[in-house]
Amino acid sequence: MAGVASASASPIPAALSSSPAGRSPASFLPVPPRARRPVVLVSGRRRFRAEATQREKVRQEETVVEESFPVREAEGPPEAVALTDDDDWVVRLEQSFNIFLTDFIIAILDLLYRDRDYARFFVLETIARVPYFAFISVLHLYETFGWSRKADYIKVHFAESMNEFHHLLIMEELGGNSEWIDRFLARFSAVFYYFIAVGMYMLSPRMAYHFSECVERHAYSTYDKFLKVNGDQLIKLPAPEAAINYYMNEDLYLFDEFQTSRAPSSRRPKVDNLYDVFINIRDDEAEHCKTMAACQTPGSIRSPHSTESRIETDREDSVKNSLANED
């Protein structure tokens, strides 16, 4: 996926302050190593050995980060989707279309926002919220008509939308929405994307989830490359207030809710500086991608906070059966 071609250090309002000391819990996810100078020893041979050891350590830690969000192979469907001989070609056709559409959108963003990272992120986060409340709209419609009831799906998608909303607040605080043309483009694209997402979801939920997975995969790649290019500068900058409030001060029930591959409370990010903020956003996108991949298998999603005693059956005919019994 295409990422940020060249990153620029955007100015941050001076009013932003660092998070209070002692309030940051330990990060659960592996964090890329910060820039450090190798230890210089007197002996040339020992210095070479120390630098080689340092490079190997950095390589291993970067591998841990990459393996925490494995890149999908170019061919074949996601592992979460169980294919049969009958639908294999259909899935491949859907995915090929989604990948083509995603690459086309990325090419436009690369052209418009080559040197304007925060504006690009603002547009991305405005658009990223759209599919989740589009899915909720369709699921509410189906429930209203008595066709199906998927309470856990609605709950998870709402949590995903709230997570992306806080990403958007962070980008606004960083000045990503300072230009009217960026606000217009983001909101116009969001309205257009909403109806596309609704139509795609009604046609094929599997296809809609895969397209969202492609978008989230691109978001992860974009933030990851931004961190690698600007890490040294981001460490020196304070965390935005919106990030501190979201990751540190708010009830993290909904934060746990969209991460369906994790147990609740297993991930608690730290927010010491702007570098940590973008690490958290990047890893949020990875969790969205995992959840979207899992959604491509019908009936596979459960709320992380659900218990066996209160899990609601999500069969497509559950509401129909209840109405039939009443008759």
mmCIF file with all atom_site columns, N, CA and C in Angstrom, residues 30-53:
data_model
loop_
_atom_site.group_PDB
_atom_site.id
_atom_site.type_symbol
_atom_site.label_atom_id
_atom_site.label_alt_id
_atom_site.label_comp_id
_atom_site.label_asym_id
_atom_site.label_entity_id
_atom_site.label_seq_id
_atom_site.pdbx_PDB_ins_code
_atom_site.Cartn_x
_atom_site.Cartn_y
_atom_site.Cartn_z
_atom_site.occupancy
_atom_site.B_iso_or_equiv
_atom_site.pdbx_formal_charge
_atom_site.auth_seq_id
_atom_site.auth_comp_id
_atom_site.auth_asym_id
_atom_site.auth_atom_id
_atom_site.pdbx_PDB_model_num
ATOM 1  N N  . PRO A 1 30 ? 4.077  -3.636 21.581 1.00 0.00 ? 30 PRO A N  1
ATOM 2  C CA . PRO A 1 30 ? 5.482  -3.280 21.370 1.00 0.00 ? 30 PRO A CA 1
ATOM 3  C C  . PRO A 1 30 ? 5.603  -1.950 20.661 1.00 0.00 ? 30 PRO A C  1
ATOM 4  N N  . VAL A 1 31 ? 6.542  -1.135 21.101 1.00 0.00 ? 31 VAL A N  1
ATOM 5  C CA . VAL A 1 31 ? 6.753  0.195  20.545 1.00 0.00 ? 31 VAL A CA 1
ATOM 6  C C  . VAL A 1 31 ? 8.066  0.220  19.801 1.00 0.00 ? 31 VAL A C  1
ATOM 7  N N  . PRO A 1 32 ? 8.112  0.790  18.586 1.00 0.00 ? 32 PRO A N  1
ATOM 8  C CA . PRO A 1 32 ? 9.368  0.855  17.845 1.00 0.00 ? 32 PRO A CA 1
ATOM 9  C C  . PRO A 1 32 ? 10.431 1.556  18.662 1.00 0.00 ? 32 PRO A C  1
ATOM 10 N N  . PRO A 1 33 ? 11.675 1.133  18.563 1.00 0.00 ? 33 PRO A N  1
ATOM 11 C CA . PRO A 1 33 ? 12.742 1.720  19.368 1.00 0.00 ? 33 PRO A CA 1
ATOM 12 C C  . PRO A 1 33 ? 12.993 3.159  18.983 1.00 0.00 ? 33 PRO A C  1
ATOM 13 N N  . ARG A 1 34 ? 13.272 3.974  19.983 1.00 0.00 ? 34 ARG A N  1
ATOM 14 C CA . ARG A 1 34 ? 13.600 5.359  19.728 1.00 0.00 ? 34 ARG A CA 1
ATOM 15 C C  . ARG A 1 34 ? 15.071 5.474  19.363 1.00 0.00 ? 34 ARG A C  1
ATOM 16 N N  . ALA A 1 35 ? 15.375 6.557  18.660 1.00 0.00 ? 35 ALA A N  1
ATOM 17 C CA . ALA A 1 35 ? 16.722 6.719  18.129 1.00 0.00 ? 35 ALA A CA 1
ATOM 18 C C  . ALA A 1 35 ? 17.740 6.797  19.263 1.00 0.00 ? 35 ALA A C  1
ATOM 19 N N  . ARG A 1 36 ? 18.761 5.956  19.205 1.00 0.00 ? 36 ARG A N  1
ATOM 20 C CA . ARG A 1 36 ? 19.833 5.962  20.185 1.00 0.00 ? 36 ARG A CA 1
ATOM 21 C C  . ARG A 1 36 ? 21.156 5.771  19.487 1.00 0.00 ? 36 ARG A C  1
ATOM 22 N N  . ARG A 1 37 ? 22.174 6.464  19.999 1.00 0.00 ? 37 ARG A N  1
ATOM 23 C CA . ARG A 1 37 ? 23.505 6.310  19.436 1.00 0.00 ? 37 ARG A CA 1
ATOM 24 C C  . ARG A 1 37 ? 24.142 5.043  19.977 1.00 0.00 ? 37 ARG A C  1
ATOM 25 N N  . PRO A 1 38 ? 24.786 4.266  19.126 1.00 0.00 ? 38 PRO A N  1
ATOM 26 C CA . PRO A 1 38 ? 25.481 3.086  19.627 1.00 0.00 ? 38 PRO A CA 1
ATOM 27 C C  . PRO A 1 38 ? 26.623 3.484  20.548 1.00 0.00 ? 38 PRO A C  1
ATOM 28 N N  . VAL A 1 39 ? 26.906 2.638  21.521 1.00 0.00 ? 39 VAL A N  1
ATOM 29 C CA . VAL A 1 39 ? 27.982 2.913  22.470 1.00 0.00 ? 39 VAL A CA 1
ATOM 30 C C  . VAL A 1 39 ? 29.309 2.858  21.724 1.00 0.00 ? 39 VAL A C  1
ATOM 31 N N  . VAL A 1 40 ? 30.102 3.937  21.852 1.00 0.00 ? 40 VAL A N  1
ATOM 32 C CA . VAL A 1 40 ? 31.395 4.002  21.170 1.00 0.00 ? 40 VAL A CA 1
ATOM 33 C C  . VAL A 1 40 ? 32.472 3.500  22.120 1.00 0.00 ? 40 VAL A C  1
ATOM 34 N N  . LEU A 1 41 ? 33.154 2.452  21.747 1.00 0.00 ? 41 LEU A N  1
ATOM 35 C CA . LEU A 1 41 ? 34.218 1.875  22.554 1.00 0.00 ? 41 LEU A CA 1
ATOM 36 C C  . LEU A 1 41 ? 35.565 2.250  21.961 1.00 0.00 ? 41 LEU A C  1
ATOM 37 N N  . VAL A 1 42 ? 36.609 2.053  22.754 1.00 0.00 ? 42 VAL A N  1
ATOM 38 C CA . VAL A 1 42 ? 37.953 2.440  22.319 1.00 0.00 ? 42 VAL A CA 1
ATOM 39 C C  . VAL A 1 42 ? 38.421 1.554  21.187 1.00 0.00 ? 42 VAL A C  1
ATOM 40 N N  . SER A 1 43 ? 38.244 0.245  21.337 1.00 0.00 ? 43 SER A N  1
ATOM 41 C CA . SER A 1 43 ? 38.698 -0.691 20.334 1.00 0.00 ? 43 SER A CA 1
ATOM 42 C C  . SER A 1 43 ? 37.787 -0.656 19.119 1.00 0.00 ? 43 SER A C  1
ATOM 43 N N  . GLY A 1 44 ? 38.395 -0.614 17.900 1.00 0.00 ? 44 GLY A N  1
ATOM 44 C CA . GLY A 1 44 ? 37.592 -0.613 16.690 1.00 0.00 ? 44 GLY A CA 1
ATOM 45 C C  . GLY A 1 44 ? 36.784 -1.879 16.541 1.00 0.00 ? 44 GLY A C  1
ATOM 46 N N  . ARG A 1 45 ? 37.372 -3.016 16.911 1.00 0.00 ? 45 ARG A N  1
ATOM 47 C CA . ARG A 1 45 ? 36.649 -4.293 16.798 1.00 0.00 ? 45 ARG A CA 1
ATOM 48 C C  . ARG A 1 45 ? 35.473 -4.328 17.757 1.00 0.00 ? 45 ARG A C  1
ATOM 49 N N  . ARG A 1 46 ? 35.696 -3.856 18.990 1.00 0.00 ? 46 ARG A N  1
ATOM 50 C CA . ARG A 1 46 ? 34.595 -3.843 19.964 1.00 0.00 ? 46 ARG A CA 1
ATOM 51 C C  . ARG A 1 46 ? 33.509 -2.865 19.538 1.00 0.00 ? 46 ARG A C  1
ATOM 52 N N  . ARG A 1 47 ? 33.897 -1.727 18.951 1.00 0.00 ? 47 ARG A N  1
ATOM 53 C CA . ARG A 1 47 ? 32.892 -0.781 18.481 1.00 0.00 ? 47 ARG A CA 1
ATOM 54 C C  . ARG A 1 47 ? 32.058 -1.392 17.367 1.00 0.00 ? 47 ARG A C  1
ATOM 55 N N  . PHE A 1 48 ? 32.682 -2.090 16.453 1.00 0.00 ? 48 PHE A N  1
ATOM 56 C CA . PHE A 1 48 ? 31.948 -2.750 15.372 1.00 0.00 ? 48 PHE A CA 1
ATOM 57 C C  . PHE A 1 48 ? 30.979 -3.782 15.932 1.00 0.00 ? 48 PHE A C  1
ATOM 58 N N  . ARG A 1 49 ? 31.452 -4.549 16.950 1.00 0.00 ? 49 ARG A N  1
ATOM 59 C CA . ARG A 1 49 ? 30.579 -5.564 17.543 1.00 0.00 ? 49 ARG A CA 1
ATOM 60 C C  . ARG A 1 49 ? 29.388 -4.914 18.253 1.00 0.00 ? 49 ARG A C  1
ATOM 61 N N  . ALA A 1 50 ? 29.625 -3.795 18.951 1.00 0.00 ? 50 ALA A N  1
ATOM 62 C CA . ALA A 1 50 ? 28.539 -3.105 19.652 1.00 0.00 ? 50 ALA A CA 1
ATOM 63 C C  . ALA A 1 50 ? 27.516 -2.556 18.676 1.00 0.00 ? 50 ALA A C  1
ATOM 64 N N  . GLU A 1 51 ? 27.999 -1.957 17.564 1.00 0.00 ? 51 GLU A N  1
ATOM 65 C CA . GLU A 1 51 ? 27.068 -1.423 16.568 1.00 0.00 ? 51 GLU A CA 1
ATOM 66 C C  . GLU A 1 51 ? 26.281 -2.533 15.902 1.00 0.00 ? 51 GLU A C  1
ATOM 67 N N  . ALA A 1 52 ? 26.921 -3.658 15.636 1.00 0.00 ? 52 ALA A N  1
ATOM 68 C CA . ALA A 1 52 ? 26.221 -4.785 15.029 1.00 0.00 ? 52 ALA A CA 1
ATOM 69 C C  . ALA A 1 52 ? 25.151 -5.322 15.974 1.00 0.00 ? 52 ALA A C  1
ATOM 70 N N  . THR A 1 53 ? 25.484 -5.396 17.261 1.00 0.00 ? 53 THR A N  1
ATOM 71 C CA . THR A 1 53 ? 24.505 -5.863 18.249 1.00 0.00 ? 53 THR A CA 1
ATOM 72 C C  . THR A 1 53 ? 23.313 -4.914 18.322 1.00 0.00 ? 53 THR A C  1
#
